[in-house]
Short mmCIF file of C-alpha atoms in Angstrom, two decimals:
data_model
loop_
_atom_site.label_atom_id
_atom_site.label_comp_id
_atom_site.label_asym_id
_atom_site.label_seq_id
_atom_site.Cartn_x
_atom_site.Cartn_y
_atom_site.Cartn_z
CA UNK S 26 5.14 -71.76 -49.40
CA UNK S 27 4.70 -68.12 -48.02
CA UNK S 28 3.55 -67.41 -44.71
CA UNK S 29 0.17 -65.80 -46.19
CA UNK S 30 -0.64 -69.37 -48.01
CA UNK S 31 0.10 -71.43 -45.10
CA UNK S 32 -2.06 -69.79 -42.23
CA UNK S 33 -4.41 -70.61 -45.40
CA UNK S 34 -3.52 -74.16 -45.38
CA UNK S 35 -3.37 -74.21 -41.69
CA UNK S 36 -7.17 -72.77 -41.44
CA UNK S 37 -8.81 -75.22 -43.81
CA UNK S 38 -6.99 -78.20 -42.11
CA UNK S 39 -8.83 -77.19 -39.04
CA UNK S 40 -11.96 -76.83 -40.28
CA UNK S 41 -11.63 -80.25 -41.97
CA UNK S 42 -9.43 -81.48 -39.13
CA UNK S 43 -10.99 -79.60 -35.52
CA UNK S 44 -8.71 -79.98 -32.79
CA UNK S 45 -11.32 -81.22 -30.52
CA UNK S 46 -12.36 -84.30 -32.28
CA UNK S 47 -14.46 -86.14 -29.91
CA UNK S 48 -12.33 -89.64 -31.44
CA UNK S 49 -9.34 -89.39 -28.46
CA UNK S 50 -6.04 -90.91 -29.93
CA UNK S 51 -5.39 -94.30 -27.74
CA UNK S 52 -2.89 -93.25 -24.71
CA UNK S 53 0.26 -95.13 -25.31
CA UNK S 54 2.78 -96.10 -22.90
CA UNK S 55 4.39 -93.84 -20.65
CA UNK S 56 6.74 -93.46 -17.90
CA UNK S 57 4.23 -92.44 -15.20
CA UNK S 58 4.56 -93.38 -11.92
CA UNK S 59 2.54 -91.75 -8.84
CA UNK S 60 2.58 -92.39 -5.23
CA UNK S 61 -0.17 -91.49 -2.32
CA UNK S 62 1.58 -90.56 0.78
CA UNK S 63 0.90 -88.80 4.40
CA UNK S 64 -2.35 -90.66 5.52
CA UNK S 65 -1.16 -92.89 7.86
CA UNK S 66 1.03 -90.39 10.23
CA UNK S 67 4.12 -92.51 10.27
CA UNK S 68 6.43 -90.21 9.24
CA UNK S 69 7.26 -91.06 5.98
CA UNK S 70 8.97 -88.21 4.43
CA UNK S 71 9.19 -87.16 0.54
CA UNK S 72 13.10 -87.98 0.88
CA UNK S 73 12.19 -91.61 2.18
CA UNK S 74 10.96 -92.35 -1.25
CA UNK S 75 13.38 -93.52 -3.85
CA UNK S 76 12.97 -91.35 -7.34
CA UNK S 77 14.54 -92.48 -10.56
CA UNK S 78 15.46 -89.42 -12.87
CA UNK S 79 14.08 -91.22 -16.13
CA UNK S 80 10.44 -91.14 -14.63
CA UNK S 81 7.84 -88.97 -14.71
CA UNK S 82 7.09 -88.92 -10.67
CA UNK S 83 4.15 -87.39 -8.98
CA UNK S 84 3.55 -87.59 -4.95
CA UNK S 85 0.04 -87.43 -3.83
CA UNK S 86 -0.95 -85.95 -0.79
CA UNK S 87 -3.74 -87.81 1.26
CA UNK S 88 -6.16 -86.56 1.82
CA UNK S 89 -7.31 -83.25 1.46
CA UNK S 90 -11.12 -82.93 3.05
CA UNK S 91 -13.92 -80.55 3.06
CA UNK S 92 -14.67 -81.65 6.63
CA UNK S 93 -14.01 -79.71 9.78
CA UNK S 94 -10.29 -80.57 11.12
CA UNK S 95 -10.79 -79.19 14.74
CA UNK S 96 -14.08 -80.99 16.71
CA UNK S 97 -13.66 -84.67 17.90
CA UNK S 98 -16.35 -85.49 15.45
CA UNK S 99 -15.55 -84.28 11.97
CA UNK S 100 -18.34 -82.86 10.51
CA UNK S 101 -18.73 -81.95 6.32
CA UNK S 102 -18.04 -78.68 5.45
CA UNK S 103 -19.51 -78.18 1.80
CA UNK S 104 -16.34 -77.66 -0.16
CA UNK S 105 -14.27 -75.73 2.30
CA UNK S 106 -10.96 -78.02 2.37
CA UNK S 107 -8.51 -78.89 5.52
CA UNK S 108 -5.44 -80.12 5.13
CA UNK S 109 -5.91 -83.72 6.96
CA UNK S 110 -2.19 -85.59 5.46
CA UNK S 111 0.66 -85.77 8.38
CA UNK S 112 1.57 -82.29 7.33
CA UNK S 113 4.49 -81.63 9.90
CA UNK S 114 6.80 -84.38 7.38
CA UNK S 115 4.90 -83.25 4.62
CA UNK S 116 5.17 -79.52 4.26
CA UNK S 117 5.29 -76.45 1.81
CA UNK S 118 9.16 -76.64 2.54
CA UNK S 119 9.14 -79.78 2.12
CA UNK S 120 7.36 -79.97 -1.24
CA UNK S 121 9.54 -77.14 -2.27
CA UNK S 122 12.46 -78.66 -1.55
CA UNK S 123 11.75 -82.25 -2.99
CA UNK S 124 11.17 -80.55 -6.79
CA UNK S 125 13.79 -78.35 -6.50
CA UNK S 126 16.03 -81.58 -5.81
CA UNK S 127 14.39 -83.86 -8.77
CA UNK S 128 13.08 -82.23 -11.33
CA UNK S 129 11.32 -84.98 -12.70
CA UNK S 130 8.58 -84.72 -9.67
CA UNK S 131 5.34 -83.12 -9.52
CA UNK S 132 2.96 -82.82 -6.11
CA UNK S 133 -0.32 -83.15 -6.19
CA UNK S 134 -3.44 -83.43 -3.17
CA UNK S 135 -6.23 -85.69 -3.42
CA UNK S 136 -9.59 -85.05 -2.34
CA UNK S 137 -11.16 -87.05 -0.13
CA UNK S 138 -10.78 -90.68 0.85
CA UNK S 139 -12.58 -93.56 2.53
CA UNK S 140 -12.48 -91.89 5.92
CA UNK S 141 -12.21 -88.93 8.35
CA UNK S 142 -11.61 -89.79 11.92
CA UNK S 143 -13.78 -92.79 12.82
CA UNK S 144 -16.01 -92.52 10.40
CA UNK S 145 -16.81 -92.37 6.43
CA UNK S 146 -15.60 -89.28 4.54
CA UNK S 147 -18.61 -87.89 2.42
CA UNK S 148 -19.31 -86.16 -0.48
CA UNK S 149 -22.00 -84.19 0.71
CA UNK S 150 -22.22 -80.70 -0.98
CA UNK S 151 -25.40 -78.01 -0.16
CA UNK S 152 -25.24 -77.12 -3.66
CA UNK S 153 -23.76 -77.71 -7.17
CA UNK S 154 -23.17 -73.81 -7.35
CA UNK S 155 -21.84 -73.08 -3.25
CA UNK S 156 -19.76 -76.41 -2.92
CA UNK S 157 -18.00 -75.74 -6.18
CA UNK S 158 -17.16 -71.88 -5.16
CA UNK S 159 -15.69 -72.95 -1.85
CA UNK S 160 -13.66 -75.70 -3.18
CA UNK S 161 -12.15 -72.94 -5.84
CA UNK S 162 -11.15 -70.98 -2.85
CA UNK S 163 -10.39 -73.23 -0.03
CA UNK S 164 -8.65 -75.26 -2.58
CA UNK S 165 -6.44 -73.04 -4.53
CA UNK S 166 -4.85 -71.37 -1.12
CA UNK S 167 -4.12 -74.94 0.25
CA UNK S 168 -2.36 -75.91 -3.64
CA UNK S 169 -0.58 -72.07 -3.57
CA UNK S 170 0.61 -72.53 0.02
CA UNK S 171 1.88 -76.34 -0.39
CA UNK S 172 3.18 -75.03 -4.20
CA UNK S 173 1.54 -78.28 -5.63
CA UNK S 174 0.73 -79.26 -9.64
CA UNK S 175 -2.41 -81.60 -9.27
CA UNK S 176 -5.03 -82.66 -7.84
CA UNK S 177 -6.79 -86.49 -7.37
CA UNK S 178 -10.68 -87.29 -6.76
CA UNK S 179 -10.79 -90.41 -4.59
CA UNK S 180 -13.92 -89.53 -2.93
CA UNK S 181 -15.61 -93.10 -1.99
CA UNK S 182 -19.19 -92.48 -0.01
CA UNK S 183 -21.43 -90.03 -1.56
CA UNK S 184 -24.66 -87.92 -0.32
CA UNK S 185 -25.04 -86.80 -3.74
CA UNK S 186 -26.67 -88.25 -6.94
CA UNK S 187 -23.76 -88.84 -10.19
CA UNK S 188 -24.83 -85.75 -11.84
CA UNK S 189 -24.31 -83.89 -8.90
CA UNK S 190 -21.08 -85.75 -8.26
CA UNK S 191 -20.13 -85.40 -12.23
CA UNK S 192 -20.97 -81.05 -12.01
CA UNK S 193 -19.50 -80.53 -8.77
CA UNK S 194 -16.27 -81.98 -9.34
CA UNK S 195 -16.37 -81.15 -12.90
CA UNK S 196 -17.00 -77.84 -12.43
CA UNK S 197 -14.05 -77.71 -10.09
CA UNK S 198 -11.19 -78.96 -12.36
CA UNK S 199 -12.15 -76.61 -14.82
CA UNK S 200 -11.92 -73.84 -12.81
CA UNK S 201 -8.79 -74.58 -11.30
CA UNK S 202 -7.12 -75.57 -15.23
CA UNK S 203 -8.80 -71.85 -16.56
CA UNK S 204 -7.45 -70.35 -13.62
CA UNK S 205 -3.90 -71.80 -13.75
CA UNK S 206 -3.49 -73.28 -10.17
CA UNK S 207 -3.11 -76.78 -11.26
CA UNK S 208 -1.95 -78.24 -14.79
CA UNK S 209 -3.65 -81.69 -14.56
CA UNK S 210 -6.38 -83.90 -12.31
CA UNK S 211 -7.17 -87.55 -12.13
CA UNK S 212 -9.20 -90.06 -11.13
CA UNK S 213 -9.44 -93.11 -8.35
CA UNK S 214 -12.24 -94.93 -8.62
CA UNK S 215 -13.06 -98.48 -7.87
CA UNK S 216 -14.87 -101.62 -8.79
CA UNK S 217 -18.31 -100.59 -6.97
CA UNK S 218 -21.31 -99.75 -8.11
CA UNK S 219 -22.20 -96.60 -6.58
CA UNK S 220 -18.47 -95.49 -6.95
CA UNK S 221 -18.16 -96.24 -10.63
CA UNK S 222 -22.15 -94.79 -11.27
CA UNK S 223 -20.25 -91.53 -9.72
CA UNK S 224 -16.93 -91.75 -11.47
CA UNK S 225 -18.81 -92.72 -14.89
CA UNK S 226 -20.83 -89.93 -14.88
CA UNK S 227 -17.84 -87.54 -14.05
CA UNK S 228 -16.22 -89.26 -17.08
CA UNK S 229 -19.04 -89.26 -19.01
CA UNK S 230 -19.61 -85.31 -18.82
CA UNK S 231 -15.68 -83.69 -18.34
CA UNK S 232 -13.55 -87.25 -19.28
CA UNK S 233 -11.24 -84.26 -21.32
CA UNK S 234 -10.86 -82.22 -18.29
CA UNK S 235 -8.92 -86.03 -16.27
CA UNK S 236 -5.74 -86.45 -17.51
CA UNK S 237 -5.21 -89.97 -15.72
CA UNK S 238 -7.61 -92.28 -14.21
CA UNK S 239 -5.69 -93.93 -10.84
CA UNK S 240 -8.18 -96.81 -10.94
CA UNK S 241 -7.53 -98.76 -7.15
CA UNK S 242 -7.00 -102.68 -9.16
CA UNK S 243 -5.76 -103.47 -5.41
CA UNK S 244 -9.45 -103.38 -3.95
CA UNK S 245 -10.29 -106.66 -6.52
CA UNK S 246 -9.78 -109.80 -4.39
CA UNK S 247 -6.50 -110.52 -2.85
CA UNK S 248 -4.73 -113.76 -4.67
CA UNK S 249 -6.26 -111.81 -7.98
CA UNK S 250 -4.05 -113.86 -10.98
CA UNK S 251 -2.14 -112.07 -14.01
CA UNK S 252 -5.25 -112.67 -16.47
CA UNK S 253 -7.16 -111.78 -14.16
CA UNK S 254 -5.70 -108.40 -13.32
CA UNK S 255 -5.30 -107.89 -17.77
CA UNK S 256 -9.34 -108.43 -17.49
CA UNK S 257 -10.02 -105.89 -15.42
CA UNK S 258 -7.50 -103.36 -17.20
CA UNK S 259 -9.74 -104.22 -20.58
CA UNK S 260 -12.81 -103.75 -19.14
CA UNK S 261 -11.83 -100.24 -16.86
CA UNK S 262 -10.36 -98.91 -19.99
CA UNK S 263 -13.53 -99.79 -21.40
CA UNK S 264 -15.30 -97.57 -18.94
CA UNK S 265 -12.95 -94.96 -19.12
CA UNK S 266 -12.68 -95.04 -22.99
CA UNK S 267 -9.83 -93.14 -24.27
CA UNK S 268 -8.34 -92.20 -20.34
CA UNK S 269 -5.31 -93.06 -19.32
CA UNK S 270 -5.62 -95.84 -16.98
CA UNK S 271 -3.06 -96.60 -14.86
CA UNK S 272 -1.99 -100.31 -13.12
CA UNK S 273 -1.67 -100.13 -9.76
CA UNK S 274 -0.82 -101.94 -6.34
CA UNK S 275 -1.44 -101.93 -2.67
CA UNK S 276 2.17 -102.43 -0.80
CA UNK S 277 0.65 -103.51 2.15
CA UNK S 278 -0.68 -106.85 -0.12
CA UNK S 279 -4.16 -106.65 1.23
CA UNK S 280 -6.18 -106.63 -2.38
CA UNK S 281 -5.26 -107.27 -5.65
CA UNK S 282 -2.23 -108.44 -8.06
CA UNK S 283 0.76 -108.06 -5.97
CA UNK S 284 4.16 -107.75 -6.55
CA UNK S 285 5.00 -111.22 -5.46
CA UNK S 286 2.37 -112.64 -7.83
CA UNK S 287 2.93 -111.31 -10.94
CA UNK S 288 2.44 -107.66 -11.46
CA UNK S 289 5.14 -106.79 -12.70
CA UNK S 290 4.55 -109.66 -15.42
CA UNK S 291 1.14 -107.97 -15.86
CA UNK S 292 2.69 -104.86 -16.30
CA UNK S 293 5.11 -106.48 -18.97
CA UNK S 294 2.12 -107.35 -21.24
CA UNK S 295 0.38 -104.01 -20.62
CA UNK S 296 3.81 -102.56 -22.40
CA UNK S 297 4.18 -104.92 -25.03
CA UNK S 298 0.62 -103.69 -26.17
CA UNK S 299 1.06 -100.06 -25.67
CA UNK S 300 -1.15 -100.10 -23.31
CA UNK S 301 0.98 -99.46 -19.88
CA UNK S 302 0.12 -95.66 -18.93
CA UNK S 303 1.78 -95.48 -15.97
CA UNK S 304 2.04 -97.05 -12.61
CA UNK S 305 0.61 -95.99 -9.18
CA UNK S 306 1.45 -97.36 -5.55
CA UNK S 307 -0.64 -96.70 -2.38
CA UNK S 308 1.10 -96.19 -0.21
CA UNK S 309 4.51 -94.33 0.75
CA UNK S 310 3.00 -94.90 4.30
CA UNK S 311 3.00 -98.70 4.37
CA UNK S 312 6.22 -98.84 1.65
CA UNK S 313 8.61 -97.87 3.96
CA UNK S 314 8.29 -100.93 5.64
CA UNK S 315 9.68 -102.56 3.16
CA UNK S 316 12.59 -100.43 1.77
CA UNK S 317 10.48 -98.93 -1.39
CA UNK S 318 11.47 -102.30 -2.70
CA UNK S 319 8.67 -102.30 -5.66
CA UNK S 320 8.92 -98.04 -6.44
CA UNK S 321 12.45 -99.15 -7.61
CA UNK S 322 11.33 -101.82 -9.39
CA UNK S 323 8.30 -100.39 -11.47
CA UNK S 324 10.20 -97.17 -11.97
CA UNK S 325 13.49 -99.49 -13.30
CA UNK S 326 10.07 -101.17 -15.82
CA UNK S 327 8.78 -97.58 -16.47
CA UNK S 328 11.91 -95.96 -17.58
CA UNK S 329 13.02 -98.44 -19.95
CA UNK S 330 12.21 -96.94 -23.54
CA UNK S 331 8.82 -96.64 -23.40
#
């Protein structure tokens, strides 16, 4: 066939066949695995953490906040971002150096979190149009300076309505993807009803803009069983329809399906249905505890053929 009739061919198979079909191909499994790291301040460094070369690895900072880092009492600061993660073991060097080493890993900040200083962190913007144009700004010199990928949205206390929520934050990752500071976002909601009103309207309005959805299974009830835990993946992939949810685990064992109990056999029948899209841990912080003893293992279940 010459070139001429193929772009031809090509442009009639779009019409017929548009690129941006609403109808989102089911994720299938993948060798994901992401880790939040640098809240608690206990020196966990980057280099702590083993990484297995056949993953896919991201680190996530925590937290960045668009509160005031100085006073005693942190006040909001309508989209202008401060770095608030243990930053001396967790620097630009040091995020520099870690990809250079593995280049398998990715960085990424999330935004947010349950808390700043003694009390609730807030999503608490003036306006759709001023919160969104200082979180471009504030936001893309922290992710140039700290040479990061991503970001996460784990805020968990709102002074905002969903839509507001939704535009905001939607708004944002846009931006940021047009712009080229970051090459994917994601999610971390919970199982909570003003939470997952927020989240679902975010979903609901720029779902194509979040490449994963880091939904926090850990903050079910602690002794949560293997069915259980494959319930709640149906019915969050439900939610998120067409997103690629990821399993996940506290290390610290305070909520959900742990390690001991039978995640990894959860994880198991997520794969054998195609339907494992990664893994996530929080935390680094509390991990090191215990010798990264279940990174190794759900990166050794990620990486084989997936």
């Amino acid at each position: 066939m010459d070139s001429s009739k193929l772009l031809i061919a090509l442009f009639v198979f779009q019409i017929f066949f548009p690129c941006h079909m609403s109808i989102q191909a089911a994720p299938k499994n993948s060798d994901l695995f992401r880790e939040y790291i640098g809240a608690e301040f206990n020196n966990v460094k980057f280099t702590d953490v083993p990484i297995d070369s056949n993953v896919e690895f991201h680190f996530i900072l925590s937290f960045a906040i668009d509160y005031d880092s100085t006073s005693g009492s942190p006040s909001p600061t309508n989209g202008k971002f401060n770095v608030f993660w243990d930053s001396d073991n967790l620097s630009p060097s040091q995020v520099s150096s870690i990809k250079s080493t593995h280049s398998n890993v990715k960085v990424a900040l999330s935004l947010g979190g349950d808390s700043v200083g003694d009390s609730y962190a807030y999503f608490d913007p003036s306006s759709v149009d001023s919160w969104v144009s200082n979180a471009v700004s504030s936001l893309t010199d922290i992710i140039q300076e700290y040479h990061l990928d991503g970001i996460d949205i784990d805020y968990e206390h709102f002074n905002a309505n969903p839509d507001t929520f939704a535009e905001c934050i939607g708004k944002l990752v846009k931006t940021l993807k047009n712009n080229g500071v970051i090459s994917f976002a994601s999610i971390a909601p919970f199982d909570d009803d003003d939470v997952q009103s927020h989240y679902k309207a975010l979903w609901q309005s720029y779902g194509d803009l979040i490449d994963y959805v880091n939904f926090q299974f850990y903050a079910y009830d602690q002794g949560t069983t293997v069915s259980q835990f494959i319930n709640y993946f149906n019915t969050q992939s439900s939610n998120y329809n067409g997103g690629k949810v990821l399993a996940s685990f506290i290390s610290d064992g305070s909520g959900g399906l742990t390690p001991e109990n039978g995640f990894f056999t959860a994880c198991s029948r997520l794969k054998s249905e195609n339907k494992l899209h990664g893994i996530f841990v929080w935390s680094a912080d509390d991990s090191k505890r215990n010798g990264f003893r279940y990174e190794k293992q759900s990166q050794a279940l990620l990486a084989i053929s997936h």
